[in-house]
C-alpha cells in the first residue's frame, strides 16, 4: 500500500470517527435519545465491530484504530439509548 493510500485512509478514518463525538456528548449531557433510531444504531454498531474484526484479521492499523474508537462511541450511544428505553413506560396504541 502506498503512503498516499495510507494517508487518505487515515484521514477518512479520523473524520468518520470524530463525527460521532458531538452525538455522544449531546446524548450524554441531555440524556435525550428520542431522535436516535435503535435499529439503526444496533445495525451500525454491529457493522463497526465487524469492520474492527476485519481490520484485525488483515492487520491494518488505521482500520483497527478507527473502528475500535467508533465502536466505543457508537456502543456508548447505543447503551444510552437502551437505558433511556428501560425507564420509559410502554405506550400501547388504542384501536
Coordinates of C-alpha atoms in Angstrom, one line a residue:
X1 CA 0.0 0.0 0.0
X2 CA 1.4 3.4 -0.9
X3 CA 1.9 6.2 1.5
X4 CA -0.8 8.3 -0.2
X5 CA -3.3 5.4 0.2
X6 CA -2.4 5.2 3.9
X7 CA -2.7 8.9 4.4
X8 CA -6.1 9.1 2.7
X9 CA -7.4 6.1 4.6
X10 CA -6.1 7.5 7.9
X11 CA -7.7 11.0 7.3
X12 CA -11.0 9.3 6.3
X13 CA -10.9 7.2 9.4
X14 CA -10.3 10.2 11.7
X15 CA -13.1 12.1 10.0
X16 CA -15.7 9.3 10.3
X17 CA -14.7 8.5 13.9
X18 CA -14.6 12.1 15.1
X19 CA -18.0 12.7 13.6
X20 CA -19.5 10.6 16.4
X21 CA -18.1 12.7 19.2
X22 CA -20.7 15.5 19.1
X23 CA -23.6 12.9 19.2
X24 CA -22.0 11.2 22.2
X25 CA -21.5 14.5 24.0
X26 CA -25.1 15.7 23.3
X27 CA -26.6 12.3 24.2
X28 CA -24.6 12.1 27.4
X29 CA -25.4 15.7 28.5
X30 CA -29.1 15.8 27.6
X31 CA -30.0 12.1 28.0
X32 CA -32.5 12.8 25.2
X33 CA -32.1 10.0 22.8
X34 CA -35.6 10.2 21.3
X35 CA -34.2 11.1 17.9
X36 CA -31.9 8.1 17.9
X37 CA -33.1 5.0 16.0
X38 CA -32.5 1.9 18.0
X39 CA -32.5 -0.5 14.9
X40 CA -30.1 1.8 13.0
X41 CA -27.6 2.2 15.9
X42 CA -27.8 -1.6 16.6
X43 CA -27.0 -2.5 13.0
X44 CA -24.4 0.3 12.7
X45 CA -22.6 -0.8 15.9
X46 CA -22.6 -4.4 14.7
X47 CA -21.1 -3.3 11.3
X48 CA -18.4 -1.3 13.0
X49 CA -17.5 -4.3 15.2
X50 CA -17.3 -6.5 12.1
X51 CA -15.0 -3.9 10.4
X52 CA -12.9 -4.0 13.6
X53 CA -12.6 -7.8 13.3
X54 CA -11.8 -7.5 9.6
X55 CA -9.1 -4.9 10.4
X56 CA -7.6 -7.3 13.0
X57 CA -7.7 -10.2 10.5
X58 CA -5.8 -8.2 7.8
X59 CA -3.6 -6.4 10.4
X60 CA -4.5 -2.9 9.1
X61 CA -3.8 -0.4 11.9
X62 CA -5.9 2.5 10.5
X63 CA -8.9 0.2 10.2
X64 CA -8.4 -1.3 13.6
X65 CA -7.9 2.0 15.5
X66 CA -10.7 3.9 13.7
X67 CA -13.2 1.1 14.2
X68 CA -12.2 0.4 17.8
X69 CA -12.8 4.1 18.7
X70 CA -16.0 4.3 16.6
X71 CA -17.3 1.0 18.1
X72 CA -16.7 2.5 21.6
X73 CA -18.5 5.8 20.7
X74 CA -21.4 4.1 18.9
X75 CA -21.7 1.5 21.6
X76 CA -22.0 4.2 24.2
X77 CA -24.8 5.9 22.3
X78 CA -26.5 2.5 21.9
X79 CA -26.1 1.8 25.6
X80 CA -27.6 5.2 26.5
X81 CA -30.5 4.6 24.1
X82 CA -31.2 1.2 25.7
X83 CA -31.1 2.7 29.2
X84 CA -33.5 5.5 28.1
X85 CA -36.0 2.9 26.8
X86 CA -35.8 1.0 30.0
X87 CA -37.1 3.9 32.1
X88 CA -40.0 4.8 29.8
X89 CA -43.4 3.1 30.2
X90 CA -44.7 1.3 27.2
X91 CA -47.3 3.2 25.2
X92 CA -50.0 1.0 23.8
X93 CA -51.9 2.1 20.8
X94 CA -55.6 2.1 21.2
X95 CA -57.7 0.5 18.4

